[in-house]
Amino acid sequence: MRLSKNLRKLNDFLISEAVDDDAMLLGELDGFLAGVIICPDLIQPGEWLPLIWGEEEPLFEDEQQANTIVNLIMGRYNSIIRELDRGAYKPLYQIDTDGSVLWEFWIEGFWRAMSLRPDGWLAFGGDDDTPRQQALFLLGRLTELVLRPDEFEPLDIDADLEDAATDIIPLQVEVLHRARLAIANPIAAAANQNQQKVGRNDPCPCGSGKKYKKCCLAEGPLH
């Protein structure tokens, strides 16, 4: 992905001498922000912002620069939310010197966000929602492969997962984002589910007595 001017500015700061060696790189930060956003528990910026910098606070030139960098981080945070709402999330991955994509940094950041509220993620479990469970499994397995590869038995799908990780990650994050919204607003989620179940030849939910395809479906916008 070609970085915008603001993201280039943020990236330059994250790799500068002004920050600790343990500070997050842009790809790790992106995974971290995505994890904070889709966590079922709300995590305030005052809690997660300091974790970006590692052991030491960054050496800002002045207050103006500090505000600028924080605004750039919050800008990416809000941008991720907009992308997820549109179903068009595009993760920022680190690129190696040979041009290969280092998605592993994104996963490390995502795991750090999950670690902030480990019990909160349990809200995604306990039901038969296959897409939700699959998303948790796939992201969890990628995390295991990156952080603790020697602690788990290898699976036949591991090589395929690693090869397709760059495509798997955004799709599964979007699944969990929708699941989080459903948890936060179950009434709206139930209404959307009911609306999706209306068949073309079923009676229109508006009560007109016409078939759905001859009523509200026909009057809806064309794409």
CSV table of C-alpha atoms in Angstrom, one decimal:
chain,number,residue,atom,x,y,z
A,1,MET,CA,0.0,0.0,0.0
A,2,ARG,CA,1.2,3.5,-0.9
A,3,LEU,CA,1.3,5.5,2.3
A,4,SER,CA,-0.4,8.9,2.5
A,5,LYS,CA,1.6,11.9,3.5
A,6,ASN,CA,0.3,11.7,7.1
A,7,LEU,CA,1.2,8.0,7.4
A,8,ARG,CA,4.7,8.6,6.0
A,9,LYS,CA,5.2,11.3,8.6
A,10,LEU,CA,4.0,9.0,11.4
A,11,ASN,CA,6.2,6.2,10.1
A,12,ASP,CA,9.3,8.5,9.9
A,13,PHE,CA,8.8,9.4,13.6
A,14,LEU,CA,8.3,5.8,14.7
A,15,ILE,CA,11.7,4.8,13.2
A,16,SER,CA,13.5,8.0,14.3
A,17,GLU,CA,15.9,8.4,17.2
A,18,ALA,CA,13.3,10.2,19.1
A,19,VAL,CA,11.6,7.0,20.2
A,20,ASP,CA,12.8,3.9,22.1
A,21,ASP,CA,14.0,0.8,20.3
A,22,ASP,CA,11.0,-1.0,21.7
A,23,ALA,CA,8.5,1.4,20.2
A,24,MET,CA,6.0,0.0,17.7
A,25,LEU,CA,6.7,0.2,14.0
A,26,LEU,CA,3.8,1.3,11.8
A,27,GLY,CA,2.7,-2.2,10.9
A,28,GLU,CA,2.7,-3.3,14.5
A,29,LEU,CA,0.8,-0.1,15.5
A,30,ASP,CA,-1.8,-0.8,12.8
A,31,GLY,CA,-2.5,-4.3,14.2
A,32,PHE,CA,-2.5,-2.8,17.7
A,33,LEU,CA,-5.1,-0.2,16.8
A,34,ALA,CA,-7.3,-2.8,15.0
A,35,GLY,CA,-7.2,-5.0,18.1
A,36,VAL,CA,-8.2,-2.1,20.3
A,37,ILE,CA,-11.1,-1.1,18.0
A,38,ILE,CA,-12.6,-4.6,17.6
A,39,CYS,CA,-12.2,-5.6,21.3
A,40,PRO,CA,-15.7,-6.0,22.8
A,41,ASP,CA,-14.5,-4.0,25.8
A,42,LEU,CA,-14.0,-0.3,25.3
A,43,ILE,CA,-10.3,0.7,25.8
A,44,GLN,CA,-9.7,4.4,26.2
A,45,PRO,CA,-6.8,6.1,24.4
A,46,GLY,CA,-5.3,7.1,27.8
A,47,GLU,CA,-4.6,3.4,28.4
A,48,TRP,CA,-3.3,2.3,25.1
A,49,LEU,CA,-1.5,5.3,23.7
A,50,PRO,CA,1.5,5.1,26.2
A,51,LEU,CA,2.1,1.4,25.2
A,52,ILE,CA,3.0,2.5,21.6
A,53,TRP,CA,6.3,3.9,22.8
A,54,GLY,CA,7.9,1.0,24.6
A,55,GLU,CA,10.1,1.5,27.7
A,56,GLU,CA,10.8,5.2,27.3
A,57,GLU,CA,8.6,8.2,26.5
A,58,PRO,CA,9.4,9.7,23.1
A,59,LEU,CA,11.6,12.8,22.9
A,60,PHE,CA,9.3,15.3,21.2
A,61,GLU,CA,10.9,18.5,20.0
A,62,ASP,CA,8.0,20.5,21.5
A,63,GLU,CA,4.4,20.3,22.5
A,64,GLN,CA,3.3,21.1,18.9
A,65,GLN,CA,5.1,18.0,17.6
A,66,ALA,CA,3.7,15.9,20.4
A,67,ASN,CA,0.2,16.9,19.5
A,68,THR,CA,0.9,16.4,15.8
A,69,ILE,CA,2.0,12.8,16.3
A,70,VAL,CA,-0.8,11.9,18.6
A,71,ASN,CA,-3.3,13.4,16.1
A,72,LEU,CA,-1.7,11.3,13.4
A,73,ILE,CA,-2.2,8.1,15.5
A,74,MET,CA,-5.8,9.0,16.3
A,75,GLY,CA,-6.3,9.8,12.6
A,76,ARG,CA,-5.2,6.3,11.7
A,77,TYR,CA,-7.4,4.9,14.5
A,78,ASN,CA,-10.5,6.7,13.0
A,79,SER,CA,-9.5,5.7,9.5
A,80,ILE,CA,-9.5,2.0,10.5
A,81,ILE,CA,-13.0,2.4,12.0
A,82,ARG,CA,-14.2,3.9,8.7
A,83,GLU,CA,-12.6,1.2,6.6
A,84,LEU,CA,-14.1,-1.5,8.8
A,85,ASP,CA,-17.6,0.1,8.7
A,86,ARG,CA,-17.3,0.0,4.9
A,87,GLY,CA,-16.0,-3.6,4.8
A,88,ALA,CA,-12.8,-2.3,3.2
A,89,TYR,CA,-10.1,-2.6,5.9
A,90,LYS,CA,-6.6,-2.4,4.4
A,91,PRO,CA,-3.9,-3.3,7.0
A,92,LEU,CA,-0.6,-1.6,6.9
A,93,TYR,CA,2.1,-4.2,6.7
A,94,GLN,CA,5.9,-3.7,7.1
A,95,ILE,CA,7.8,-4.3,3.9
A,96,ASP,CA,11.2,-6.0,4.1
A,97,THR,CA,14.2,-4.8,2.1
A,98,ASP,CA,13.6,-7.5,-0.5
A,99,GLY,CA,10.0,-6.4,-1.0
A,100,SER,CA,8.4,-9.2,1.0
A,101,VAL,CA,5.4,-8.4,3.2
A,102,LEU,CA,6.1,-8.8,7.0
A,103,TRP,CA,2.6,-9.4,8.2
A,104,GLU,CA,4.0,-10.8,11.4
A,105,PHE,CA,4.5,-7.3,12.8
A,106,TRP,CA,0.8,-6.6,12.4
A,107,ILE,CA,0.0,-9.8,14.3
A,108,GLU,CA,2.3,-8.9,17.1
A,109,GLY,CA,0.5,-5.6,17.5
A,110,PHE,CA,-2.9,-7.2,17.4
A,111,TRP,CA,-1.8,-9.7,20.1
A,112,ARG,CA,-0.7,-6.8,22.3
A,113,ALA,CA,-4.1,-5.3,22.0
A,114,MET,CA,-5.8,-8.6,22.9
A,115,SER,CA,-3.6,-8.8,26.0
A,116,LEU,CA,-5.1,-5.6,27.4
A,117,ARG,CA,-8.5,-7.3,27.8
A,118,PRO,CA,-8.1,-11.0,27.6
A,119,ASP,CA,-11.4,-11.7,29.2
A,120,GLY,CA,-13.2,-9.2,27.0
A,121,TRP,CA,-12.6,-11.4,23.9
A,122,LEU,CA,-14.7,-14.2,25.5
A,123,ALA,CA,-17.7,-12.2,24.4
A,124,PHE,CA,-17.1,-13.5,20.9
A,125,GLY,CA,-17.4,-17.1,22.1
A,126,GLY,CA,-20.2,-19.3,23.5
A,127,ASP,CA,-22.4,-19.6,20.4
A,128,ASP,CA,-22.5,-21.4,17.1
A,129,ASP,CA,-21.6,-18.3,15.0
A,130,THR,CA,-19.3,-20.1,12.5
A,131,PRO,CA,-17.7,-17.0,10.9
A,132,ARG,CA,-17.0,-15.5,14.3
A,133,GLN,CA,-15.4,-18.7,15.6
A,134,GLN,CA,-13.4,-19.1,12.4
A,135,ALA,CA,-12.1,-15.6,12.6
A,136,LEU,CA,-10.9,-16.1,16.2
A,137,PHE,CA,-9.3,-19.4,15.2
A,138,LEU,CA,-7.5,-18.0,12.1
A,139,LEU,CA,-6.2,-14.9,13.9
A,140,GLY,CA,-5.3,-17.0,17.0
A,141,ARG,CA,-3.4,-19.5,14.9
A,142,LEU,CA,-1.5,-16.9,13.1
A,143,THR,CA,-0.6,-15.4,16.5
A,144,GLU,CA,0.7,-18.8,17.7
A,145,LEU,CA,2.8,-19.3,14.6
A,146,VAL,CA,4.4,-15.9,15.1
A,147,LEU,CA,4.9,-15.7,18.8
A,148,ARG,CA,5.0,-19.3,20.1
A,149,PRO,CA,5.7,-21.6,17.2
A,150,ASP,CA,7.4,-24.3,19.3
A,151,GLU,CA,4.6,-24.5,21.9
A,152,PHE,CA,1.9,-26.0,19.6
A,153,GLU,CA,1.6,-29.1,17.5
A,154,PRO,CA,1.9,-28.2,13.8
A,155,LEU,CA,-1.3,-28.3,11.7
A,156,ASP,CA,-1.7,-29.2,8.1
A,157,ILE,CA,-3.1,-25.8,7.3
A,158,ASP,CA,-0.2,-23.8,8.8
A,159,ALA,CA,1.8,-23.3,5.6
A,160,ASP,CA,-1.4,-22.2,3.7
A,161,LEU,CA,-2.3,-19.9,6.5
A,162,GLU,CA,1.1,-18.2,6.4
A,163,ASP,CA,1.0,-17.9,2.6
A,164,ALA,CA,-2.5,-16.3,2.7
A,165,ALA,CA,-2.0,-14.3,5.9
A,166,THR,CA,-2.1,-10.9,4.2
A,167,ASP,CA,-5.5,-11.7,2.8
A,168,ILE,CA,-6.8,-13.6,5.8
A,169,ILE,CA,-6.2,-10.8,8.3
A,170,PRO,CA,-8.4,-8.0,6.9
A,171,LEU,CA,-11.3,-10.4,6.3
A,172,GLN,CA,-11.3,-11.9,9.7
A,173,VAL,CA,-10.9,-8.5,11.4
A,174,GLU,CA,-14.0,-7.3,9.5
A,175,VAL,CA,-15.9,-10.4,10.8
A,176,LEU,CA,-15.0,-9.6,14.4
A,177,HIS,CA,-15.8,-5.9,13.9
A,178,ARG,CA,-19.3,-6.8,12.8
A,179,ALA,CA,-19.6,-9.2,15.7
A,180,ARG,CA,-18.6,-6.4,18.1
A,181,LEU,CA,-21.2,-4.1,16.7
A,182,ALA,CA,-23.8,-6.8,17.1
A,183,ILE,CA,-22.8,-7.3,20.7
A,184,ALA,CA,-23.0,-3.5,21.4
A,185,ASN,CA,-26.3,-3.1,19.6
A,186,PRO,CA,-28.2,-6.5,19.5
A,187,ILE,CA,-31.5,-4.9,18.6
A,188,ALA,CA,-30.2,-3.4,15.4
A,189,ALA,CA,-28.3,-6.6,14.7
A,190,ALA,CA,-31.5,-8.6,15.0
A,191,ALA,CA,-33.4,-6.2,12.8
A,192,ASN,CA,-30.7,-6.5,10.1
A,193,GLN,CA,-30.7,-10.3,10.4
A,194,ASN,CA,-34.5,-10.4,10.0
A,195,GLN,CA,-34.3,-8.1,7.0
A,196,GLN,CA,-31.7,-10.3,5.3
A,197,LYS,CA,-34.0,-13.3,5.6
A,198,VAL,CA,-36.8,-11.8,3.5
A,199,GLY,CA,-36.9,-13.7,0.2
A,200,ARG,CA,-37.6,-12.1,-3.1
A,201,ASN,CA,-41.0,-13.8,-3.4
A,202,ASP,CA,-41.9,-13.4,0.3
A,203,PRO,CA,-44.5,-10.9,1.5
A,204,CYS,CA,-42.9,-7.4,1.8
A,205,PRO,CA,-42.1,-6.5,5.5
A,206,CYS,CA,-43.8,-3.1,4.9
A,207,GLY,CA,-47.2,-4.8,5.0
A,208,SER,CA,-48.3,-3.8,1.5
A,209,GLY,CA,-49.4,-7.3,0.7
A,210,LYS,CA,-47.1,-7.3,-2.4
A,211,LYS,CA,-44.1,-9.6,-2.9
A,212,TYR,CA,-40.9,-8.2,-1.7
A,213,LYS,CA,-39.4,-8.1,-5.2
A,214,LYS,CA,-42.4,-6.0,-6.4
A,215,CYS,CA,-42.4,-3.6,-3.5
A,216,CYS,CA,-39.5,-2.3,-1.3
A,217,LEU,CA,-36.9,-4.4,-3.1
A,218,ALA,CA,-37.9,-2.8,-6.5
A,219,GLU,CA,-37.9,0.7,-5.0
A,220,GLY,CA,-34.4,0.3,-3.4
A,221,PRO,CA,-31.3,1.8,-4.9
A,222,LEU,CA,-29.5,0.2,-7.7
A,223,HIS,CA,-25.7,-0.5,-7.4
